[in-house]
Coordinates of N, CA and C in Angstrom, one line a residue:
X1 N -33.4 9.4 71.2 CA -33.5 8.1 70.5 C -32.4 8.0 69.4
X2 N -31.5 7.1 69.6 CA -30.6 7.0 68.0 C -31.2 6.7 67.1
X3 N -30.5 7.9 66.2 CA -31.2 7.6 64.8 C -29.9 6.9 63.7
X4 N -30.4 6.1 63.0 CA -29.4 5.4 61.8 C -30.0 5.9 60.6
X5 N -28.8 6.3 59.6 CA -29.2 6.2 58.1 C -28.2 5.4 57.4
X6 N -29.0 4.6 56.5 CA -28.0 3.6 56.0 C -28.1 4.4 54.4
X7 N -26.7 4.2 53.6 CA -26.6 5.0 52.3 C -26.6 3.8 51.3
X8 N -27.2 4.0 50.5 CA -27.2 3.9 49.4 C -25.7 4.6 48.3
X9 N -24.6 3.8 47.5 CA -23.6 4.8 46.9 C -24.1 5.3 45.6
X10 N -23.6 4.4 44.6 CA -23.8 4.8 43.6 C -25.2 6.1 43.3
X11 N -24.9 6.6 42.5 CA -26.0 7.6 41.9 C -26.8 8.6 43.2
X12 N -26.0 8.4 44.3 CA -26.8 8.8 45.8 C -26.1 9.4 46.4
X13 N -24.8 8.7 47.2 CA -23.6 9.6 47.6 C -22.6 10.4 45.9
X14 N -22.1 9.5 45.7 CA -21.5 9.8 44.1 C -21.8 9.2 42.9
X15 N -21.2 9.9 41.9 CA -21.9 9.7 40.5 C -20.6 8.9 40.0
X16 N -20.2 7.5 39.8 CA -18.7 7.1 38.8 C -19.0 8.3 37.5
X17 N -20.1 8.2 36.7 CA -19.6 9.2 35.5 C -19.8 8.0 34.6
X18 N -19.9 7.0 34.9 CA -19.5 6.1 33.6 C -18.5 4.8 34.1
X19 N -17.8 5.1 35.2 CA -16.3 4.5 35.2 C -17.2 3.5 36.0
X20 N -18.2 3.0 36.8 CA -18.3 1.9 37.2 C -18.5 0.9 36.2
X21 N -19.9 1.9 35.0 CA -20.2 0.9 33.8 C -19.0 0.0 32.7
X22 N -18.1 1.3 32.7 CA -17.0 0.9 31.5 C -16.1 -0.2 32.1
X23 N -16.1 -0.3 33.9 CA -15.4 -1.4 34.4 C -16.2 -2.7 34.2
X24 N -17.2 -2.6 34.4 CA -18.4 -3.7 34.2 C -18.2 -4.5 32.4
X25 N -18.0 -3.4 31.4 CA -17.9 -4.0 30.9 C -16.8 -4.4 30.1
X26 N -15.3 -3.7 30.9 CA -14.3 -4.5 30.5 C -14.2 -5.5 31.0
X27 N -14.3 -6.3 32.5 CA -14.3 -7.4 32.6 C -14.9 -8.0 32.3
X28 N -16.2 -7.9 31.7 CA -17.0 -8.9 30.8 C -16.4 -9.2 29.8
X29 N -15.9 -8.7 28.8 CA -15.4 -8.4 28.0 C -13.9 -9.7 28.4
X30 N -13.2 -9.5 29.2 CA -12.2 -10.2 29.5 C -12.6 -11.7 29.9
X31 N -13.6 -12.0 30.7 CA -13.5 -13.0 31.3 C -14.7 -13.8 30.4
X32 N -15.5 -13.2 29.9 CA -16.5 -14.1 28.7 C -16.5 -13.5 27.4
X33 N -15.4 -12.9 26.7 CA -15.8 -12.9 25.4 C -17.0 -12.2 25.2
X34 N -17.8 -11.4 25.7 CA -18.6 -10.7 25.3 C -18.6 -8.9 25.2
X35 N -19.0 -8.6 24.2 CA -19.5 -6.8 24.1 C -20.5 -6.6 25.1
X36 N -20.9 -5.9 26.3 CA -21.6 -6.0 27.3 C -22.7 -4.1 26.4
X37 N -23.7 -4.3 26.6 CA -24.8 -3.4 26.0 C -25.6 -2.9 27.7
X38 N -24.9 -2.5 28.5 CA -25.7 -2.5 29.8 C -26.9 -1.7 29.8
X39 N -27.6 -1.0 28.5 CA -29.1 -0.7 28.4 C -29.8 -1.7 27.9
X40 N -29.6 -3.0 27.7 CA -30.0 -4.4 27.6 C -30.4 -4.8 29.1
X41 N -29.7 -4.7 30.0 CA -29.7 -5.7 31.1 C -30.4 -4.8 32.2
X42 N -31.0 -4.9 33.0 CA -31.3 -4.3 33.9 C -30.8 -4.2 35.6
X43 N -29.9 -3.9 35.6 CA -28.8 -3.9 36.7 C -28.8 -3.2 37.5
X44 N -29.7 -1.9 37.6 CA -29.5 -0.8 38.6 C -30.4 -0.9 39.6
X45 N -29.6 -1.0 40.9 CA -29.7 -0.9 42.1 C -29.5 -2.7 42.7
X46 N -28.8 -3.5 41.7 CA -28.4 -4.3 41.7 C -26.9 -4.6 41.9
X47 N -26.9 -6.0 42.9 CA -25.7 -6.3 43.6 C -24.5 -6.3 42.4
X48 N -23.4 -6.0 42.8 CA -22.1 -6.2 41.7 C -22.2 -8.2 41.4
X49 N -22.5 -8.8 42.5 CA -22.3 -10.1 42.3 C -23.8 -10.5 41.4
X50 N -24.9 -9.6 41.7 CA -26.1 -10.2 40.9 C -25.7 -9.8 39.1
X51 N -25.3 -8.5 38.9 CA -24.8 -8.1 37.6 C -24.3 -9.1 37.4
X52 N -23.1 -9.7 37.7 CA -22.5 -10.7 37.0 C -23.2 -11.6 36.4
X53 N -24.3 -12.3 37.4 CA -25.0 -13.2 36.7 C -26.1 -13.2 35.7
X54 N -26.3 -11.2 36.1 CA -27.3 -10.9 34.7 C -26.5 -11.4 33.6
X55 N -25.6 -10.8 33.6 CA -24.4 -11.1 32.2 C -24.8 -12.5 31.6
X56 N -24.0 -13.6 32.5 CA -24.1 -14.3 32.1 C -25.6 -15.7 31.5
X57 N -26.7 -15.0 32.1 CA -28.0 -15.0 32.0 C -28.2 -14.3 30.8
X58 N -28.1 -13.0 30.5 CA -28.4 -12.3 28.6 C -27.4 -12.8 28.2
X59 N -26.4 -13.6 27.8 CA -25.6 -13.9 27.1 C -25.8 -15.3 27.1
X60 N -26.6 -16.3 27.8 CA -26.6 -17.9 27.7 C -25.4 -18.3 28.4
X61 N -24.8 -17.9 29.0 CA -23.5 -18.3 29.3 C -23.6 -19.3 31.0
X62 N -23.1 -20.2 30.7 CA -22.9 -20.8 32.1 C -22.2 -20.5 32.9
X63 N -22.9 -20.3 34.7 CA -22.3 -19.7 35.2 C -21.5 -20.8 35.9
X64 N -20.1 -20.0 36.4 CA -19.0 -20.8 36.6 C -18.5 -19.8 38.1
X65 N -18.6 -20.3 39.1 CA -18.2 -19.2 40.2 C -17.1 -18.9 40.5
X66 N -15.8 -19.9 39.8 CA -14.5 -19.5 39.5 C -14.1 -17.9 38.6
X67 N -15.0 -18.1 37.6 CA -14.7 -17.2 36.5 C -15.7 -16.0 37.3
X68 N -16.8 -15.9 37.6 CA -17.6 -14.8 38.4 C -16.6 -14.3 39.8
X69 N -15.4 -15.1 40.4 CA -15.3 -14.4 40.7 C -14.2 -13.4 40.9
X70 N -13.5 -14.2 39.3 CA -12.4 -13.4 39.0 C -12.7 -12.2 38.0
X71 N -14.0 -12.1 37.8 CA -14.6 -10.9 36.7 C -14.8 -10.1 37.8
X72 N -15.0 -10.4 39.2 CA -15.4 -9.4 40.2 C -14.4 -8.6 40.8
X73 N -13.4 -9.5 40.7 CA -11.7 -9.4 40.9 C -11.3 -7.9 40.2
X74 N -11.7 -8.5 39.1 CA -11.3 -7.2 38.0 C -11.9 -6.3 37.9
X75 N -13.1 -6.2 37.6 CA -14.0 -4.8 37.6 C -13.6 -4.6 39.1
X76 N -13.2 -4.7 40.1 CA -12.7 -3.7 41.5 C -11.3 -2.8 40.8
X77 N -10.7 -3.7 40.0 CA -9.5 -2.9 39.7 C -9.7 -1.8 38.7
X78 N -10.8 -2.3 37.9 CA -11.2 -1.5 36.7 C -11.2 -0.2 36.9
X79 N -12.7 -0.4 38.2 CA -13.3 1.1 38.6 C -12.5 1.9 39.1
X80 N -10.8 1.4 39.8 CA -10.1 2.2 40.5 C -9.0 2.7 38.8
X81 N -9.2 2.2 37.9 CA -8.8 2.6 36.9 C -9.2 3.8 35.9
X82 N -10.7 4.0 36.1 CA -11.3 4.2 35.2 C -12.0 5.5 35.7
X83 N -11.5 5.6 37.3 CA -12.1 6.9 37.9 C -11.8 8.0 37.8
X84 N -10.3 7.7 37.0 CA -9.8 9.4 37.5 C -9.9 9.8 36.3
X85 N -10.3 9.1 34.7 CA -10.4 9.4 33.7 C -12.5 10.1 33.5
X86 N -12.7 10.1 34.5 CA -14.4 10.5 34.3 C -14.6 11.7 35.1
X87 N -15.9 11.8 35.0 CA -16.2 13.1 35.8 C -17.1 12.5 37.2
X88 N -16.4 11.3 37.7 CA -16.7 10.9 38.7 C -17.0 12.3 39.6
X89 N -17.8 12.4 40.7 CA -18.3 13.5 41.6 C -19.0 13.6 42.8
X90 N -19.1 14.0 43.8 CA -20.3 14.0 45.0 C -21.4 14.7 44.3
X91 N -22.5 14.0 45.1 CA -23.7 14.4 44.2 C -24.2 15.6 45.2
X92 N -24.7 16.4 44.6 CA -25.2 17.7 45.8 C -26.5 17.2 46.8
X93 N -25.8 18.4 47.7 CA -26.2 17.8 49.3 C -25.5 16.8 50.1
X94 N -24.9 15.9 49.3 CA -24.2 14.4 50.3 C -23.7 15.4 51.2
X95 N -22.3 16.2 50.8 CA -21.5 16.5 52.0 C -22.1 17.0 52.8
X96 N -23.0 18.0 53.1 CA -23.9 18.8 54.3 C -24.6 17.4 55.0
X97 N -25.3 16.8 54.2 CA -25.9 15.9 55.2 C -25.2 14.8 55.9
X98 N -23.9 13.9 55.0 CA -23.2 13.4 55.7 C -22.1 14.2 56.8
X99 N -22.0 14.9 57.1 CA -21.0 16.0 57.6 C -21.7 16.4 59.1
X100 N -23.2 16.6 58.8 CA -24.4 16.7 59.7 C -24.4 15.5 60.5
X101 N -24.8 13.9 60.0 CA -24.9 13.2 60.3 C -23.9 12.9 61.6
X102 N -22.2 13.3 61.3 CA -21.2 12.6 61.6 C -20.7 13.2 63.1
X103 N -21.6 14.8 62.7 CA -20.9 15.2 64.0 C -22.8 15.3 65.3
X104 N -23.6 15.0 64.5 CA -25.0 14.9 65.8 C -24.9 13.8 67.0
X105 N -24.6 14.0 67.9 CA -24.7 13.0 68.9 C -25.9 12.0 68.9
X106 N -26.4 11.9 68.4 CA -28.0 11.1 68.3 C -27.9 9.5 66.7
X107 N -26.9 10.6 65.9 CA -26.8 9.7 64.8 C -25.8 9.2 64.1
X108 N -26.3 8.0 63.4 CA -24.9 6.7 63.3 C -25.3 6.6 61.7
X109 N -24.2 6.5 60.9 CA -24.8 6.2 59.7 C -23.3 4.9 58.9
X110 N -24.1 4.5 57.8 CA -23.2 3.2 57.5 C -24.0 3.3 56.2
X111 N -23.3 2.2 55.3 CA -23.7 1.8 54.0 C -24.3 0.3 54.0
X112 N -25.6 0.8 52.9 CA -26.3 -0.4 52.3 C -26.1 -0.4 50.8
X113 N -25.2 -1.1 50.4 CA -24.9 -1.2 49.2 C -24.7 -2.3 48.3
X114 N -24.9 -2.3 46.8 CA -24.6 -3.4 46.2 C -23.3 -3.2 45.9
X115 N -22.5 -2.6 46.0 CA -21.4 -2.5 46.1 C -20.7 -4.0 46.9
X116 N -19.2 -4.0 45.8 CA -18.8 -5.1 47.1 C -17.8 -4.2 47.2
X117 N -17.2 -4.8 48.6 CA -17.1 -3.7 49.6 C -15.5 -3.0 49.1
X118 N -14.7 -3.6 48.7 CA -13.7 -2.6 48.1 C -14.3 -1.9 46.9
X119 N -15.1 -2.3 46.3 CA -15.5 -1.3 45.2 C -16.2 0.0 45.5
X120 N -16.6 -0.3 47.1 CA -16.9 0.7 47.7 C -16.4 1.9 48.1
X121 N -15.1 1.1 48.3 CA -13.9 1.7 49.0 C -13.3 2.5 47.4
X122 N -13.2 2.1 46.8 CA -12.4 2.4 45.7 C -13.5 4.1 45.4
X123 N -14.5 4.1 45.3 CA -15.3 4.5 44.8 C -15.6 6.0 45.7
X124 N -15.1 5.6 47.1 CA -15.2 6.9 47.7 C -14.2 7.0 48.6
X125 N -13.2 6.7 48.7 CA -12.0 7.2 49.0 C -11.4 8.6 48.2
X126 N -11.8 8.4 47.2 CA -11.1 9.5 46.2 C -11.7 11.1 46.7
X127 N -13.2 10.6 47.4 CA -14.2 12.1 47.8 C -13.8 12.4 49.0
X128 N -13.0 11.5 50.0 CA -12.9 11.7 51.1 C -14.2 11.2 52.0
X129 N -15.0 10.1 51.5 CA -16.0 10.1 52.1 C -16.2 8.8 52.8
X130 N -15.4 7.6 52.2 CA -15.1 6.3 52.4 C -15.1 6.4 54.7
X131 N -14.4 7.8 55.3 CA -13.9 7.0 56.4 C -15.1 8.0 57.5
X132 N -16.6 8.2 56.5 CA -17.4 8.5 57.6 C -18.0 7.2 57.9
X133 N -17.7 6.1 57.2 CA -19.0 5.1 57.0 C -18.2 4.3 57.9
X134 N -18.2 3.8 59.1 CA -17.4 2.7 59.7 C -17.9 1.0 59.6
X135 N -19.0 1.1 59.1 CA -19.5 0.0 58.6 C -21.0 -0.4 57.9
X136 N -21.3 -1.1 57.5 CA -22.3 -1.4 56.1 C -22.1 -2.8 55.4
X137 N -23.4 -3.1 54.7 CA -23.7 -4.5 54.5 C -23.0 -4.2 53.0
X138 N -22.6 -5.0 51.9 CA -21.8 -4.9 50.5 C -22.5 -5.8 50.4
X139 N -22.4 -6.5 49.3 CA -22.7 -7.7 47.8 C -21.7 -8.9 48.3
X140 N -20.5 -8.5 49.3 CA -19.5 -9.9 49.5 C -20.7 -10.4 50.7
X141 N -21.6 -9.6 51.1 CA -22.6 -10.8 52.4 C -24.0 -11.2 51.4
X142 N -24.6 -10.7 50.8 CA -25.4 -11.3 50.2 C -25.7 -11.0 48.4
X143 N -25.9 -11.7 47.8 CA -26.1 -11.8 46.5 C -27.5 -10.4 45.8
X144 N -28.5 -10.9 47.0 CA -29.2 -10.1 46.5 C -29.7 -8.7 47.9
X145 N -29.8 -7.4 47.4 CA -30.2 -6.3 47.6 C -31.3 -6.5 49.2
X146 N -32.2 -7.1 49.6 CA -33.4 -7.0 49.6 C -32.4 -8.1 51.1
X147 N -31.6 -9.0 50.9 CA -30.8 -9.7 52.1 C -30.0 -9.0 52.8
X148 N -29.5 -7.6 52.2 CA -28.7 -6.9 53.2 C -28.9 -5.7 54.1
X149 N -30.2 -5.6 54.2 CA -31.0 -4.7 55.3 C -30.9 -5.0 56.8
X150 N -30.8 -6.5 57.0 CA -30.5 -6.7 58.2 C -29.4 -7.3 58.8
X151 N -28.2 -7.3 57.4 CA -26.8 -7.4 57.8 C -26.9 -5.9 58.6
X152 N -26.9 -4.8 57.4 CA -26.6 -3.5 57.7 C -27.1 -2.8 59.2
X153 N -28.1 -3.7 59.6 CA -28.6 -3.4 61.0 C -27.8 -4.7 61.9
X154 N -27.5 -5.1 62.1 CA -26.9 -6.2 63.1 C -25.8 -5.5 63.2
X155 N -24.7 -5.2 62.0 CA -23.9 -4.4 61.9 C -23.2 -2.8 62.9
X156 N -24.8 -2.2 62.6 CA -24.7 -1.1 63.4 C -25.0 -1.2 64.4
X157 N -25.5 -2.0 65.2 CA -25.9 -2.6 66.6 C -24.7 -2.6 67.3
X158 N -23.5 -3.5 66.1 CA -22.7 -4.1 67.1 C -21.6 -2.6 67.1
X159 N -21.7 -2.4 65.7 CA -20.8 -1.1 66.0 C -20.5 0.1 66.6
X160 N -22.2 0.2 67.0 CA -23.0 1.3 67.7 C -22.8 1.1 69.2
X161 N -22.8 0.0 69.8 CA -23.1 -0.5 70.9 C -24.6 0.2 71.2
X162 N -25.8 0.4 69.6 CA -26.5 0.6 69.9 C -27.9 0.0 70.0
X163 N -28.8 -0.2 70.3 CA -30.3 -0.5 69.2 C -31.1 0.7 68.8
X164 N -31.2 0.1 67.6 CA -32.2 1.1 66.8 C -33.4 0.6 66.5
X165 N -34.6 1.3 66.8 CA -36.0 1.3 66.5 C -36.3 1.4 65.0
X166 N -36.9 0.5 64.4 CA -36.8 0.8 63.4 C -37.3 2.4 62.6
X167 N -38.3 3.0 63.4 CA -39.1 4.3 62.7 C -37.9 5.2 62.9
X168 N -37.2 4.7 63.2 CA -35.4 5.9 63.7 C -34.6 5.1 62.9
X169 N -34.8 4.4 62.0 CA -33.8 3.8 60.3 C -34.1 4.6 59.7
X170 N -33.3 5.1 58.4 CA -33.4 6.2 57.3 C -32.6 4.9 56.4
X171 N -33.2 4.7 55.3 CA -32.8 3.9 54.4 C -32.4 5.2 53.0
X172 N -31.5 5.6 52.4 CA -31.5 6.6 51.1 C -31.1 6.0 50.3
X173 N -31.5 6.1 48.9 CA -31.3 6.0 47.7 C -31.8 6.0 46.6
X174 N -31.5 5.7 45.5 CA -32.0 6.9 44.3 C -33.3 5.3 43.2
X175 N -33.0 4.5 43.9 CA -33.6 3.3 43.0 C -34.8 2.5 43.9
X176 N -35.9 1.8 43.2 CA -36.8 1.4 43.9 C -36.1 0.3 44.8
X177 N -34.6 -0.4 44.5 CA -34.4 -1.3 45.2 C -34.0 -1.0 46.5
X178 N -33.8 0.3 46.8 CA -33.6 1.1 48.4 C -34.9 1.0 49.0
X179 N -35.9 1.7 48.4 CA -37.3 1.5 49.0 C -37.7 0.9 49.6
X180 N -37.4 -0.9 48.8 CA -38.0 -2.2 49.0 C -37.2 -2.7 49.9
X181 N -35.9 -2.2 50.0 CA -34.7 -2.6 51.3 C -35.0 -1.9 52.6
X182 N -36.1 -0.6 52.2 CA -36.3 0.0 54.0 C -37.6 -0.9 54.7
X183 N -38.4 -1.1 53.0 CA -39.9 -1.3 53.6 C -39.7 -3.0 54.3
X184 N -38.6 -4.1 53.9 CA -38.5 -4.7 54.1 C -37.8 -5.5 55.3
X185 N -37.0 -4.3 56.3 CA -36.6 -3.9 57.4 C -37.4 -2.9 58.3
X186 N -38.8 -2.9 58.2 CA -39.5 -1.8 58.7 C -38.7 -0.5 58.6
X187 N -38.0 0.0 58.0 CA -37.3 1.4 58.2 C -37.8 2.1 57.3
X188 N -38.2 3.4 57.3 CA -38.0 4.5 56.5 C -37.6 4.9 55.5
X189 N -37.6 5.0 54.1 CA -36.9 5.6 53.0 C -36.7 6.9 52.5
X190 N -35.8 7.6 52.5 CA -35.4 8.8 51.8 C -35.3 8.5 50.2
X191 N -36.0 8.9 49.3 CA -35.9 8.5 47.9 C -35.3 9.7 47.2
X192 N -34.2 9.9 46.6 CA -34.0 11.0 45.6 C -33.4 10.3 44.2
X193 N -34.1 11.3 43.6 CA -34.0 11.2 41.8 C -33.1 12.1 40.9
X194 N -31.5 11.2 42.3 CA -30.4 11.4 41.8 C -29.8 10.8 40.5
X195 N -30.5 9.1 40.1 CA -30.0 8.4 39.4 C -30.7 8.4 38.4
X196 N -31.0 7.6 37.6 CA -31.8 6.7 36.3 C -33.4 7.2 36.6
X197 N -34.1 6.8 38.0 CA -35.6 6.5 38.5 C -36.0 8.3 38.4
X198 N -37.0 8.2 37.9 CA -37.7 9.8 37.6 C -38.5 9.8 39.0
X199 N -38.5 11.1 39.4 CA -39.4 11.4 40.5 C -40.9 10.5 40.9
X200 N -41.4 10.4 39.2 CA -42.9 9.7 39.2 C -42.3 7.9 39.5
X201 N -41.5 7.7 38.9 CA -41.4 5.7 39.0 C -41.2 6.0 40.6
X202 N -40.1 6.9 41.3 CA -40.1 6.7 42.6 C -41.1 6.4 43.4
X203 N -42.0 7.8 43.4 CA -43.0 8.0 44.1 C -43.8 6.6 43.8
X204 N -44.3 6.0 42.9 CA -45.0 4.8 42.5 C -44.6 3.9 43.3
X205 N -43.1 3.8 44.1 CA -42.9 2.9 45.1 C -42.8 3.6 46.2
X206 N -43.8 4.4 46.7 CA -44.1 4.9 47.6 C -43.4 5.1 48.8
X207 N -41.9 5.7 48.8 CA -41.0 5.9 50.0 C -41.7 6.8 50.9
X208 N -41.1 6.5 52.3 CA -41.7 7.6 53.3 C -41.6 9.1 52.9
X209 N -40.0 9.6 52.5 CA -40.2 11.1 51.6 C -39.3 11.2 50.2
X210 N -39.5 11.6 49.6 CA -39.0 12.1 48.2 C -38.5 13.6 47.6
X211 N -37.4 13.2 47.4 CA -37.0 14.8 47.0 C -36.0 14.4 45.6
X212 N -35.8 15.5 45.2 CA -35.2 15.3 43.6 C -33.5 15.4 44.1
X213 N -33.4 16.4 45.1 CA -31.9 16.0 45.8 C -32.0 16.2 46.9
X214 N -30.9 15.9 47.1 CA -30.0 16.0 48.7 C -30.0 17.6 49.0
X215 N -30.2 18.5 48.5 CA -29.7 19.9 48.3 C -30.9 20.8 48.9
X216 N -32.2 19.7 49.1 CA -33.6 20.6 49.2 C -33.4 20.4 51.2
X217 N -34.0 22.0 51.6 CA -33.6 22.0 52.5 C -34.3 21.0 53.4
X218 N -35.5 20.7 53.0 CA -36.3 19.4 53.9 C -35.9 18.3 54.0
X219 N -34.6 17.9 53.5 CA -34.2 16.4 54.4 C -33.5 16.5 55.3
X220 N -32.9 17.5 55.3 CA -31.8 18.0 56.8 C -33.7 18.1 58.0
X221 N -34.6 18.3 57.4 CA -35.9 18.5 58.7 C -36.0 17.3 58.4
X222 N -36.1 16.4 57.6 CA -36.7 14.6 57.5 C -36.0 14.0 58.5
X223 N -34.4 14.0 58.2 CA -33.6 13.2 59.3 C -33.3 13.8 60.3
X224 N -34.2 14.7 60.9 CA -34.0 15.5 62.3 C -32.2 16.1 62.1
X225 N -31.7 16.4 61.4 CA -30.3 16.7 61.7 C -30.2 18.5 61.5

C-alpha cells in the first residue's frame, strides 16, 4: 500500500534559530511602522500569510493586500538573510527518517506547511533538504493551516501517479495545528515536542503517536520505514 508523509518545517524538519522570527519582524517593522513583540501574538503553526494579518489585527492596523503582500515579499528575503547569521539547524532524527522515506519503494513524502513556498525553499535548501520534497501545499494556496491538507493530497496524487488511503497519510509536526490538519484529512499524526508545544499540550490534542523527537527509535516502526 503507498504510504505518504506530509512534513511539517519549521521547529520539525529545522530549527531558523530565530532568523524566521527576526525576518517577521523586520518587515513589520518596514512596511507598518511597528516594534513586532511576537510573544504577544500567537502565530505558531500559523500561515506566513495568516501572521501577517495577526500583525495587523494586534496593532489596529488596516489591512491592505498591497502592503501584506509586499511585507511577505520581504520577510522571504529577510529569512534568506538572516539565516546564515543564526544557529539555524536540522532537528535530530529528520535526516534518517527523511533519507528512509526517500529511498523505500512504498513511500512518497511532500510538505504541509505554513510556509510560503519560497520561504520554504529558502529555509531548507541550505540543509540540503529542500530537493527530497517534490511537492506540498504552502500559505501561497491557502490562508489558513486547516485548508491545506487536501491541497497537499491532490498534490501527491497527481505527483505520485498515486492514491493514498488515508490510514497510509502520516501528517508530522511539532504544533496542535499539524494534528488538526491530519484529523481533518482523515490521516494520521506524528506529533513531536520539537517546538514551543510541551509533550502534555500535545498529547491533549490527541495525535495518533507522540514522541519528544525524531531520534526515538519508534517512529522509524510508526511509519513502517
Amino acid at each position: 500500500m503507498p504510504a505518504l508523509l506530509l512534513w511539517d518545517l519549521d521547529e520539525t524538519l529545522v530549527t531558523t534559530a530565530g532568523a524566521g522570527e527576526r525576518a517577521i519582524v523586520r518587515s513589520a517593522s518596514k512596511h507598518w511602522s511597528v516594534d513586532v513583540d511576537l510573544s504577544l501574538i500567537p502565530y505558531a503553526g500559523c500561515t506566513d500569510r495568516r501572521i501577517g494579518h495577526l500583525i495587523c489585527k494586534h496593532f489596529g492596523i488596516a489591512e491592505d493586500e498591497s502592503i501584506l503582500r509586499a511585507y511577505l515579499d520581504d520577510f522571504v528575503n529577510y529569512v534568506s538573510e538572516e539565516l546564515p547569521d543564526s544557529d539555524a539547524r536540522i532537528l535530530p532524527g529528520v535526516t534518517e527518517v527523511v533519507k528512509a522515506a526517500h529511498i523505500s519503494p512504498v513511500h512518497s513524502q511532500g510538505l504541509l506547511t505554513g510556509n510560503l513556498r519560497a520561504a520554504a525553499e529558502a529555509k531548507l535548501v541550505p540543509f540540503g533538504l529542500w530537493d527530497y520534497f517534490s511537492f506540498g501545499a504552502f500559505a501561497d494556496d491557502a490562508i489558513e493551516r486547516l485548508d491545506l491538507g487536501p491541497i497537499a493530497l491532490a498534490r501527491a496524487s497527481e505527483s505520485c501517479n498515486a492514491t493514498f488511503v488515508r490510514e497510509a497519510v502520516t501528517v508530522i509536526g511539532d504544533t496542535p495545528h499539524d494534528i488538526a490538519c491530519a484529523r481533518a484529512i482523515g490521516a494520521r499524526s506524528l506529533a513531536v515536542a520539537s517546538g514551543c508545544f510541551t509533550m502534555d499540550q500535545l498529547a491533549a490534542c490527541e495525535p495518533t503517536f507522540l514522541v519528544g523527537s525524531l531520534e526515538e527509535p519508534a517512529v522509524l516502526s510508526f511509519l513502517s520505514l
